Coordinates of C-alpha atoms and ligand atoms in Angstrom, one line a residue:
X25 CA 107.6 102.3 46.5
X26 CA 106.3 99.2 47.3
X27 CA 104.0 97.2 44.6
X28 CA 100.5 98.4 45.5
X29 CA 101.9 100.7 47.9
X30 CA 98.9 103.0 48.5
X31 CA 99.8 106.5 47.5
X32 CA 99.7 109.2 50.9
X33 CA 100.1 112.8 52.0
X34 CA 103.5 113.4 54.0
X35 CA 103.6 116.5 56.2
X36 CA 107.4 117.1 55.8
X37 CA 109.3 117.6 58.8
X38 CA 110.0 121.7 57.5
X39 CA 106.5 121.9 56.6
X40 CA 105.1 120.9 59.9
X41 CA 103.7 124.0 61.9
X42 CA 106.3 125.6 64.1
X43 CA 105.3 126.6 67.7
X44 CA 105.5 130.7 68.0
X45 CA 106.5 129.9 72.1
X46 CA 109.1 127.2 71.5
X47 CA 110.3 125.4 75.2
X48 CA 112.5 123.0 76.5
X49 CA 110.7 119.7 76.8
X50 CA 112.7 117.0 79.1
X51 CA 111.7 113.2 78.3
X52 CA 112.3 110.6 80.8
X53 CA 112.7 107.4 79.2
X54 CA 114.5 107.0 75.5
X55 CA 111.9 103.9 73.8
X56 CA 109.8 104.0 71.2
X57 CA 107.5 106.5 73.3
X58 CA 109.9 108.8 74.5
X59 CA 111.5 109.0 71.0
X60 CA 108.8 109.2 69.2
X61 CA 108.1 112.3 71.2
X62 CA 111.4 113.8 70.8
X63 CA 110.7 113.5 66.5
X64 CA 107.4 115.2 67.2
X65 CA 108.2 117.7 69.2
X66 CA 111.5 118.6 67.3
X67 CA 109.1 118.8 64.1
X68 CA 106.9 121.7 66.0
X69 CA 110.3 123.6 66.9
X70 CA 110.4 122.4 70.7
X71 CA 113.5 122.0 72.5
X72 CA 114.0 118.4 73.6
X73 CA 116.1 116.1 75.3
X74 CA 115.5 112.5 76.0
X75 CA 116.8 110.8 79.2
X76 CA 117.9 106.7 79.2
X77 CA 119.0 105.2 81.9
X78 CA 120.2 102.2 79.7
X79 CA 123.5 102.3 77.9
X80 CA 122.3 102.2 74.6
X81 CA 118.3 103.4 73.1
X82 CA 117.7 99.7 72.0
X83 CA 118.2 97.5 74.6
X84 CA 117.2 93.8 74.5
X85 CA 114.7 94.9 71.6
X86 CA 116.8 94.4 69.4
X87 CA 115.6 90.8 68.6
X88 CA 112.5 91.1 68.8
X89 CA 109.3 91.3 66.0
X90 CA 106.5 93.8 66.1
X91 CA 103.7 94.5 64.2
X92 CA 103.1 97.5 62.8
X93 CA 99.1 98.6 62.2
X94 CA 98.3 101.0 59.3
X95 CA 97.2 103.7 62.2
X96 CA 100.5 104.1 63.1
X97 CA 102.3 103.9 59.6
X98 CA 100.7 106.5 58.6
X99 CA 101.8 108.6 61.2
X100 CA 105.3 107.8 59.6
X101 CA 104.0 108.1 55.7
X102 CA 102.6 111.4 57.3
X103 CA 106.0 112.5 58.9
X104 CA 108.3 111.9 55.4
X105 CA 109.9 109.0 56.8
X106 CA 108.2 106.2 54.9
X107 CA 111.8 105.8 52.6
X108 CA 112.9 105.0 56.3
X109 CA 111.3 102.3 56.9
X110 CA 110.9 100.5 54.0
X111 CA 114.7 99.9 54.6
X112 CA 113.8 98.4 57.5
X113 CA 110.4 96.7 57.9
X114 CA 108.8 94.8 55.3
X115 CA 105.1 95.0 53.9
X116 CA 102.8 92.3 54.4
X117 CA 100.0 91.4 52.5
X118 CA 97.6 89.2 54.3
X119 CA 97.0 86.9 57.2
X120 CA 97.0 82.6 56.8
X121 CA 94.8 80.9 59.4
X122 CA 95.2 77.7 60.6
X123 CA 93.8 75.2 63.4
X124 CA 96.9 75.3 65.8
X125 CA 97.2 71.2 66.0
X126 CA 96.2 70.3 62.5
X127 CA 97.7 72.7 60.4
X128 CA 94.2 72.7 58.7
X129 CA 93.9 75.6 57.0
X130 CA 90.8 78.1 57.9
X131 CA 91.3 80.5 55.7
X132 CA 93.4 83.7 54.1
X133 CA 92.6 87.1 54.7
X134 CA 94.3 90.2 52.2
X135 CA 94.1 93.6 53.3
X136 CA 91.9 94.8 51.2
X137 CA 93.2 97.6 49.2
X138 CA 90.1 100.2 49.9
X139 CA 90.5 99.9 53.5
X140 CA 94.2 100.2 53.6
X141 CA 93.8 103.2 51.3
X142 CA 91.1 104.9 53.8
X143 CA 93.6 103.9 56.8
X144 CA 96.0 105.6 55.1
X145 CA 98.7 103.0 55.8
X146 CA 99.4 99.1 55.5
X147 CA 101.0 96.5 57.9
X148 CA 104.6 96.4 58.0
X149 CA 106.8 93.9 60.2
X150 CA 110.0 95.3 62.0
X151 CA 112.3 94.6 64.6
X152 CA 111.5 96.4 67.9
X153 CA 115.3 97.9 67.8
X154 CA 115.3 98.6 64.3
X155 CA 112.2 101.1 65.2
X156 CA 113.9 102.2 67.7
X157 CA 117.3 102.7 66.0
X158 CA 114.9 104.9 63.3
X159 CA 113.3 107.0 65.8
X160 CA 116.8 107.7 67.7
X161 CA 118.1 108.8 64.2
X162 CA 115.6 110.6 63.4
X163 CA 115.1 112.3 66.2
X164 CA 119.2 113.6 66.2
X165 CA 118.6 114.6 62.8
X166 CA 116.5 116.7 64.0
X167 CA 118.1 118.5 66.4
X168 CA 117.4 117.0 69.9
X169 CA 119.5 116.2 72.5
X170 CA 119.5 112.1 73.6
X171 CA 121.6 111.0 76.4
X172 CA 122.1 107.4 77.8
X173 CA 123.3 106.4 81.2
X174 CA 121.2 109.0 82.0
X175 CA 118.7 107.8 84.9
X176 CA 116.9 110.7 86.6
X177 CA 116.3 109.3 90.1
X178 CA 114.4 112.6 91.7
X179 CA 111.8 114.9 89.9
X180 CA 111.6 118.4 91.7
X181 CA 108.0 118.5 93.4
X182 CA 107.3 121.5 90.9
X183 CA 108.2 119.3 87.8
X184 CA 110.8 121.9 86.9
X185 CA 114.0 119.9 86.6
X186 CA 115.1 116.1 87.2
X187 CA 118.4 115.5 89.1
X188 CA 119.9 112.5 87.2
X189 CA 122.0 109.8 89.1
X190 CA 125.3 111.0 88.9
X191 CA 123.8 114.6 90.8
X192 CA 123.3 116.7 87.5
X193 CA 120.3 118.6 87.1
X194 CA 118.8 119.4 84.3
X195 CA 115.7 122.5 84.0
X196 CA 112.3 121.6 82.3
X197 CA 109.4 123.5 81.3
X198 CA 107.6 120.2 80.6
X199 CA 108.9 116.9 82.0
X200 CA 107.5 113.5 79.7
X201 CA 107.1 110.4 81.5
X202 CA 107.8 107.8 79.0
X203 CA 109.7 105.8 81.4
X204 CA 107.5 102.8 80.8
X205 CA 105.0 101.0 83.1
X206 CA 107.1 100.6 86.1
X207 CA 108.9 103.8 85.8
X208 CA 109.4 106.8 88.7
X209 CA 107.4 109.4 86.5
X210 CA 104.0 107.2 86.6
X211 CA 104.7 106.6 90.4
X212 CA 104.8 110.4 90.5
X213 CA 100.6 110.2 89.5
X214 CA 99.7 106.9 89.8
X215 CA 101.4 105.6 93.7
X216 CA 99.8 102.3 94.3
X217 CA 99.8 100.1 90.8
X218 CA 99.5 96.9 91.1
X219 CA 99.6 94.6 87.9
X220 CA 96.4 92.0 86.7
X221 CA 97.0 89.1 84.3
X222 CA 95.2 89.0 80.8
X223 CA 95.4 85.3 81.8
X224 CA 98.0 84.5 78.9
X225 CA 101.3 83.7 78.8
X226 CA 103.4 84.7 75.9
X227 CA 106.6 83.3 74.5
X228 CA 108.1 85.2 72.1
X229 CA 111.2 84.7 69.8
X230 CA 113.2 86.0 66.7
X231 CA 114.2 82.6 64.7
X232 CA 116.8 83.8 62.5
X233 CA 116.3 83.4 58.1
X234 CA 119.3 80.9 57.9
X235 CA 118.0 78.5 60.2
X236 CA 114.3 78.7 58.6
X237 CA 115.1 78.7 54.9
X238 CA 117.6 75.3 56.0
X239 CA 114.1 73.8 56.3
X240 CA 112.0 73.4 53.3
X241 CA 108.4 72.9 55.4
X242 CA 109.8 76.2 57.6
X243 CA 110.9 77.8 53.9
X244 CA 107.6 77.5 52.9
X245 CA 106.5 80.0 56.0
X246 CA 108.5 82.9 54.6
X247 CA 108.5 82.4 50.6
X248 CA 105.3 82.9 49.7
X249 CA 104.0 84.6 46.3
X250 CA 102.7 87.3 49.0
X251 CA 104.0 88.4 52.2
X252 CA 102.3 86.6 54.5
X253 CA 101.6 86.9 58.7
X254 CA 100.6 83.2 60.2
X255 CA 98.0 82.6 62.6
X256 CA 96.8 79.5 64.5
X257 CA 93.8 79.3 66.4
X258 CA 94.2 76.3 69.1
X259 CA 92.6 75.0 72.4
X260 CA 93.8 77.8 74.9
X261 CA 97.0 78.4 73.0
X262 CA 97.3 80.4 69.5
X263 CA 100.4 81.5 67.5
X264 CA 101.3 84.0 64.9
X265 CA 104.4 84.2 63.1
X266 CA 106.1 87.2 60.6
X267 CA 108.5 87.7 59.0
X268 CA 110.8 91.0 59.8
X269 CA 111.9 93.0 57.7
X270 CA 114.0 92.6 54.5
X271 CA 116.1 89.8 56.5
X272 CA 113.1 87.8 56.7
X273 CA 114.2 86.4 60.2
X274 CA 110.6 85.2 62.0
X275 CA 109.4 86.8 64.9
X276 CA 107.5 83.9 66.5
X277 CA 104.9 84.4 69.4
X278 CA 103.0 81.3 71.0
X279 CA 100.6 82.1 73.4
X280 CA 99.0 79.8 76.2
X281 CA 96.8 80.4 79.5
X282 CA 98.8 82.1 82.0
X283 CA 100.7 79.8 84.4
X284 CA 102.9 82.0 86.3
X285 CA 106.2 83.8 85.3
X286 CA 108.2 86.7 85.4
X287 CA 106.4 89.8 84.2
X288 CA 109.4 91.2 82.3
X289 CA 111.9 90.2 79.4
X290 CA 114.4 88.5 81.0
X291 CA 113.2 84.5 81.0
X292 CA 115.0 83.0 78.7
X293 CA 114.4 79.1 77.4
X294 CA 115.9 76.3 76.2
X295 CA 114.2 74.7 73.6
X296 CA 114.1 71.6 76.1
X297 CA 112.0 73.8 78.6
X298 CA 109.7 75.3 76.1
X299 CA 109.0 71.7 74.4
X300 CA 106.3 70.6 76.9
X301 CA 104.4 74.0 75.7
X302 CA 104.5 73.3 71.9
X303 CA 103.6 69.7 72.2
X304 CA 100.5 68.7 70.3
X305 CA 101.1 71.7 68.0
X306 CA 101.2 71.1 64.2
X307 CA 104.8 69.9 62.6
X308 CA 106.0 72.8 62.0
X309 CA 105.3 75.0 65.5
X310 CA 107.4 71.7 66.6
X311 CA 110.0 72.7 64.6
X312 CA 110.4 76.2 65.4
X313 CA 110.4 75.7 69.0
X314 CA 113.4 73.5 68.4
X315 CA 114.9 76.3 66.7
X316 CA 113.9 78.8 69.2
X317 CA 115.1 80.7 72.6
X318 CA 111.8 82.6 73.4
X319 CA 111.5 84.6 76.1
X320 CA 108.7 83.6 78.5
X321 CA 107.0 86.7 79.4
X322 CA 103.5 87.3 81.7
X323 CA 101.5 89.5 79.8
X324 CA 100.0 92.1 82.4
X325 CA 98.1 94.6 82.4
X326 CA 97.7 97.7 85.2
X327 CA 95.0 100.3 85.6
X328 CA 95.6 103.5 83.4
X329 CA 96.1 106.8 85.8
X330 CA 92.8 108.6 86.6
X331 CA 95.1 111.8 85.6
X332 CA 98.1 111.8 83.2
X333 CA 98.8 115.1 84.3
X334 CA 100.7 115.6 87.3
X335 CA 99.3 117.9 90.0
X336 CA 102.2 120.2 89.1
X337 CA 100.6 120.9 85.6
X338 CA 103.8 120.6 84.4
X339 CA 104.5 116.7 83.7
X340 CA 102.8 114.3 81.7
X341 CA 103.1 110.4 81.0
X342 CA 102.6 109.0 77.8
X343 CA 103.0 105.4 76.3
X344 CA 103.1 102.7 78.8
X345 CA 103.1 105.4 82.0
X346 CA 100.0 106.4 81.2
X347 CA 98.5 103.5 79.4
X348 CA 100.4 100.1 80.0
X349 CA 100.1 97.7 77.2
X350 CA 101.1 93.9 77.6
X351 CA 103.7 92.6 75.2
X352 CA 103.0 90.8 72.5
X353 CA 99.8 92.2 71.1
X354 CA 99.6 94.7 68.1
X355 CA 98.7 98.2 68.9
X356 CA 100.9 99.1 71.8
X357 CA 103.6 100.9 70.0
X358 CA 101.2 102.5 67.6
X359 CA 99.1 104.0 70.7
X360 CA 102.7 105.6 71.6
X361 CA 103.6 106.9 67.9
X362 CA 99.7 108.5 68.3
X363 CA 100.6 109.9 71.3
X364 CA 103.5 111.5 69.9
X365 CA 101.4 112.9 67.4
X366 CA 98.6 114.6 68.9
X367 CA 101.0 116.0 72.2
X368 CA 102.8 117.6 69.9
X369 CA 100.1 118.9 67.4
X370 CA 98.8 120.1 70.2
X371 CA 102.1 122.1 71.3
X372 CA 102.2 123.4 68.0
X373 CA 99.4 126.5 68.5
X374 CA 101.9 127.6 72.2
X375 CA 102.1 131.0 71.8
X376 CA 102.2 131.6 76.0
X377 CA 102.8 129.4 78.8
X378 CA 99.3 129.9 80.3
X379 CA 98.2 127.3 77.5
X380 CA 100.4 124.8 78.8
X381 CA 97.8 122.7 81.4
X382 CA 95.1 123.0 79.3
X383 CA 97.1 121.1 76.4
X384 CA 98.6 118.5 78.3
X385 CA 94.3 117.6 79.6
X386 CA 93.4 117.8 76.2
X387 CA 96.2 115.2 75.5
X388 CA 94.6 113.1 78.4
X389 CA 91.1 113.3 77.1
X390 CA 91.9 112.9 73.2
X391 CA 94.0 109.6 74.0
X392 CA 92.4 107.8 76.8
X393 CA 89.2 106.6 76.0
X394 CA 90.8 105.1 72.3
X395 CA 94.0 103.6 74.3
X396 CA 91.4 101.8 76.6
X397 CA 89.4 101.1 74.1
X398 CA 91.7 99.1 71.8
X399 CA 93.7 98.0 74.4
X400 CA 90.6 95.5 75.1
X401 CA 90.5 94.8 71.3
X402 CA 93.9 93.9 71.2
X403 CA 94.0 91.6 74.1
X404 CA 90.5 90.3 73.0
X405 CA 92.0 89.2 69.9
X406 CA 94.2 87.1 71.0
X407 CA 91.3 85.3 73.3
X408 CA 89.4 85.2 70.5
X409 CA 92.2 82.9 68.9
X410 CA 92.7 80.7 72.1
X411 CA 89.3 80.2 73.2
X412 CA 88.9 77.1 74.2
X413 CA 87.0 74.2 71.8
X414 CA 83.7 73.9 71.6
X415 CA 80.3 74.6 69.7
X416 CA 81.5 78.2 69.3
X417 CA 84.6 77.6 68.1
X418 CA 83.6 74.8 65.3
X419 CA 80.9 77.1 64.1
X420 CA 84.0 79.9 64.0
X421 CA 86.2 77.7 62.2
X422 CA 83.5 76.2 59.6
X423 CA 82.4 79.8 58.6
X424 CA 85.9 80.4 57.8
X425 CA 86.6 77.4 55.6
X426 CA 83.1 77.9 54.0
X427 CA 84.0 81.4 52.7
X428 CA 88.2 79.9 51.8
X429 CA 86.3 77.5 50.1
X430 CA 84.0 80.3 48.2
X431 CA 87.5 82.0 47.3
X432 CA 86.3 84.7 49.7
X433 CA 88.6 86.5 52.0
X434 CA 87.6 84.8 55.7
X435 CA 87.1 88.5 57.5
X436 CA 84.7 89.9 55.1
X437 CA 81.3 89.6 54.6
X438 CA 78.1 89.4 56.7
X439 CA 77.6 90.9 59.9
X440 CA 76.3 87.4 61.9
X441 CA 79.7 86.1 61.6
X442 CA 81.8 86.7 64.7
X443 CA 85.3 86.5 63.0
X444 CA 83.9 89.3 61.1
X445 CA 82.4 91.6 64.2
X446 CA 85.6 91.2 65.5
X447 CA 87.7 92.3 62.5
X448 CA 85.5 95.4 61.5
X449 CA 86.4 96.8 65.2
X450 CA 89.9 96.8 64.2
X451 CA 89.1 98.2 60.9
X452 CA 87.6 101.1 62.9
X453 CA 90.9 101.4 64.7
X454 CA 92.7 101.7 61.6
X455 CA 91.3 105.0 60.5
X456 CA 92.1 107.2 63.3
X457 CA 94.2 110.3 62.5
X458 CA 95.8 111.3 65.4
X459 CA 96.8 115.0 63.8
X460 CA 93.3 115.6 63.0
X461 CA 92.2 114.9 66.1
X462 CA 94.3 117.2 67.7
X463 CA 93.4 119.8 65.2
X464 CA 90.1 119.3 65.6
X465 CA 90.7 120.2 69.5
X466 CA 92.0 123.0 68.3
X467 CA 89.8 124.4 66.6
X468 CA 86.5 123.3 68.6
X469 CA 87.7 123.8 72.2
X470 CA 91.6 125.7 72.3
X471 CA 90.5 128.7 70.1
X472 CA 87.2 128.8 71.8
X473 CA 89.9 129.2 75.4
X474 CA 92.0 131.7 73.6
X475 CA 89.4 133.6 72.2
X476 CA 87.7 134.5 75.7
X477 CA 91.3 135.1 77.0
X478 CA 91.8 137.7 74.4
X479 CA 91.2 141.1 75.0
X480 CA 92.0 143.0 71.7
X481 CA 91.3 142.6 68.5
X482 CA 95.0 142.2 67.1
X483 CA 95.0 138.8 69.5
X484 CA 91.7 137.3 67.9
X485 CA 93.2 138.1 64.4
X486 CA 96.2 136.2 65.6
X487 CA 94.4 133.4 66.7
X488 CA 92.4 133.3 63.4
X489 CA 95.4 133.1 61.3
X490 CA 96.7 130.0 63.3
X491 CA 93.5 127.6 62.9
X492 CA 93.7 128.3 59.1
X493 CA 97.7 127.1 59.4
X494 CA 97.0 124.2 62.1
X495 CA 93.9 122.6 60.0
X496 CA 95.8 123.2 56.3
Ligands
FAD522 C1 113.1 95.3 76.2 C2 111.8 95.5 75.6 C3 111.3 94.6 74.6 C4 110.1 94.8 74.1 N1 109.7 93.9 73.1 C5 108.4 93.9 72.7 C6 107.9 93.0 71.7 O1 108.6 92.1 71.3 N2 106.7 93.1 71.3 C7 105.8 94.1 71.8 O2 104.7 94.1 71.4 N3 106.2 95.0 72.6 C8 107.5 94.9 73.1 N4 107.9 95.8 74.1 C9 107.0 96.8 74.6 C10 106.8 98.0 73.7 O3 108.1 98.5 73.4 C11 106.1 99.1 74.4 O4 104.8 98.6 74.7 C12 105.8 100.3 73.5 O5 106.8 100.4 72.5 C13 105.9 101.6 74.4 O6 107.1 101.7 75.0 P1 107.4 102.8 76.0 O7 108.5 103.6 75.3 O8 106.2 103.6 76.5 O9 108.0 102.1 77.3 P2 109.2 101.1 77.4 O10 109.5 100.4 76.1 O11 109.1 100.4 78.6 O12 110.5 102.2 77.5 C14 110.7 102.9 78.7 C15 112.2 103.4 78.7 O13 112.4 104.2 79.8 C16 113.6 103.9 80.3 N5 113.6 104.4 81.7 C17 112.8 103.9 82.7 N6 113.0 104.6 83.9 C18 113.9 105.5 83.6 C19 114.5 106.5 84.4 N7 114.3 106.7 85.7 N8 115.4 107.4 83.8 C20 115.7 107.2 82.5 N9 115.2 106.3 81.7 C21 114.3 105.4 82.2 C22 113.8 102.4 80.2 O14 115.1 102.0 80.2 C23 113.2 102.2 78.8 O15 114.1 102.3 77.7 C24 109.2 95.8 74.6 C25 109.6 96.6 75.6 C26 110.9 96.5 76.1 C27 111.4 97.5 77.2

């Protein structure tokens, strides 16, 4: 366990409620949506298998940083796989701020121990493949069925099979559209999408630990007495560094205002080219961009579907179909883990197939307001860190430095401060529990369904006994 590793409840995989009607889920899309899926679904007792159209499940994530929020590692701490990724991710402990061009410091923020203890779970840095990689595993482990080169090109109007690329068709009771936000199953309920700019640019790189601890001012970035995330507030740009995992290479993001550029991962710089970006940055943003090959990426955003749930009532989209997320932000992959989560909570009281449209709306309506919702947060944080300098801003930055300077941690305290009105929304975020919600579905709204469905007493008594199981 990790040193002041909050203690948590874990929901073992064999403990986790079994379905009494188990079916045969088919999953379009193998990333972190579509696998997290197939470990939640496999935990309920479904039959699963998860179609990639890739050759491998990790893709070009393998070099890449993310972020995870304490709202989705406890979804792992609740799932038993906590020993998992401490092997891979590493804990951090609190956020540095700085003024992007200065390097003057604004202040340090811990996670404070109560809050990460009524979350439920902490921050913990990871590469994007490495998560990946865990969920794949996991998800085998468990019993479900993951095929690559797999590329389903034609969904069945009835949502009852997918015919795959080379012909094969494979029979679904429930089709899941993780096939991201460009992907044939969210064309299948949302037709006409097109994408908006946020209005940032991000680049975002993986510098690997050789090549920063070669520098003693870089060194100083990952060998701190605490694990620490870096963030720089600037004029219109910002930039947070982290390290991943127990390698300590440094995922690096540097956000500026959008000026045009592919929407996807494939841009790749030379240090030369990204130069012109960094310039007028503090010494040692300089220095990493001289170490780095980021990947210049538009961060978009499209309209969520006004249903998930095809007309069929038998395919659903989850992750980035149904709520695209741009890159480079925090809560995207945890909004997928949570969807994960509640789907298959909810898939956990089938006991007939008539249930089956009335779980996949409650799935819309439990997840879409909160995906919305933070989505804004999430890109409003970032703004928040680039806006541009001004009366606002110095005010920001000299409320910070007061409280440093008062040994205070910046984000806490009085409600006037912005810095902290933006913080204590993300707090909020953090204590979500996506199994409880779905449980509390359940036993407010499902039952309620069942009950006036039922007709004899031996169903109700049925019913009864699966609340007291689905809530325990
Ligand atoms: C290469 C890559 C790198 C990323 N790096 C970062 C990062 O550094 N930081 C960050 O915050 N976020 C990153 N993201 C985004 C992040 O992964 C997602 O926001 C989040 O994890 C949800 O992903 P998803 O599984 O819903 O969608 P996606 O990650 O888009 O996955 C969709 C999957 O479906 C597959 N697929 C699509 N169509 C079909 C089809 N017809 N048949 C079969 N398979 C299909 C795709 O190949 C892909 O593997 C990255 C995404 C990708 C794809």
């Amino acid at each position: 366990m990790h040193k002041g590793q909050i203690p948590h409840p874990t929901r073992s995989h064999e403990s986790a409620k079994k379905a009494t009607l188990q079916i045969r889920f088919v999953i379009v899309g193998g990333g972190a949506s579509g696998l997290s899926c197939a470990v939640a679904l496999r935990r309920v007792g479904h039959h699963v298998i998860v179609l990639e159209k890739g050759p491998d499940f990790i893709g070009p994530s393998k070099n890449r940083g993310i972020r995870m929020s304490p709202n989705m590692t406890k979804v792992f701490n609740y799932w038993g796989m906590r020993d998992k990724v401490d092997e891979i991710g590493i804990v951090t402990d609190r956020v540095i701020m700085s003024r992007l061009e200065t390097a003057y410091l604004l202040g340090i923020h811990c996670w404070e121990h109560e809050m990460l203890q009524e979350a439920g779970g902490e921050f913990i840095a990871i590469c994007h493949g490495d998560l990946r990689d865990m969920l794949l595993e996991t998800a085998r482990e468990l019993g479900a069925e993951t095929r690559t080169n797999a590329e389903v090109v034609e969904i069945a109007e009835d949502c009852r099979s997918v015919r795959l690329a080379s012909g094969e068709v494979l029979k679904a009771d429930i089709i899941i559209g993780a096939d991201g936000s460009q992907g044939i199953c969210r064309a299948l309920v949302v037709p006409q999408d097109p994408p908006k700019t946020t209005g940032i640019m991000l680049f975002n790189s993986v510098i690997p630990a050789d090549r920063i601890y070669a520098d003693p001012e870089l060194r100083s970035l990952v060998e701190q007495e605490q694990v620490s995330q870096w963030a720089w507030f600037g004029h219109e740009r910002a930039s947070v560094c982290f390290p991943i995992g127990p390698s300590k290479d440094l995922a690096w993001y540097f956000f500026v205002r959008d000026q045009g550029a592919q929407e996807g991962w494939n841009d790749v710089l030379t240090p030369e080219q990204f130069a012109p970006y960094v310039s007028d940055s503090e010494p040692r943003l300089q220095k990493l961009a001289r170490l780095a090959r980021p990947n210049r990426v538009r961060m978009m955003q499209r309209d969520f579907p006004e249903s998930w749930v095809h007309d069929s009532d038998r395919l659903v989209v989850v992750g980035s179909a149904a709520h695209p997320w741009p890159p480079g932000v925090i809560y995207g992959p945890s909004m997928s883990l949570e969807d994960a989560s509640v789907l298959a909570k909810l898939f956990s009281h089938l006991r007939n197939e008539e249930q089956i449209p009335s779980f996949l709306y409650a799935f819309q309506n439990l997840r879409e307001e909160r995906c919305q919702k933070n989505r804004e947060l999430d890109i409003g944080n970032v703004q928040f860190m680039m806006e541009p300098e001004g009366e606002g801003t110095a005010q920001r930055d000299t409320m910070m430095r007061t409280k440093h300077d008062q040994g205070r941690n910046v984000l806490a305290g009085d409600d006037e401060d912005s810095n902290v009105a933006q913080w204590d929304q993300n707090r909020e975020l953090f204590a979500y529990d996506a199994e409880d919600e779905a449980d509390n579905w359940w036993v407010q709204w499902g039952l309620l369904q069942e009950r006036s469905k039922a007709s004899t007493h031996e169903d109700i008594g049925m019913f009864s006994l699966d609340i007291s199981v689905g809530i325990s």
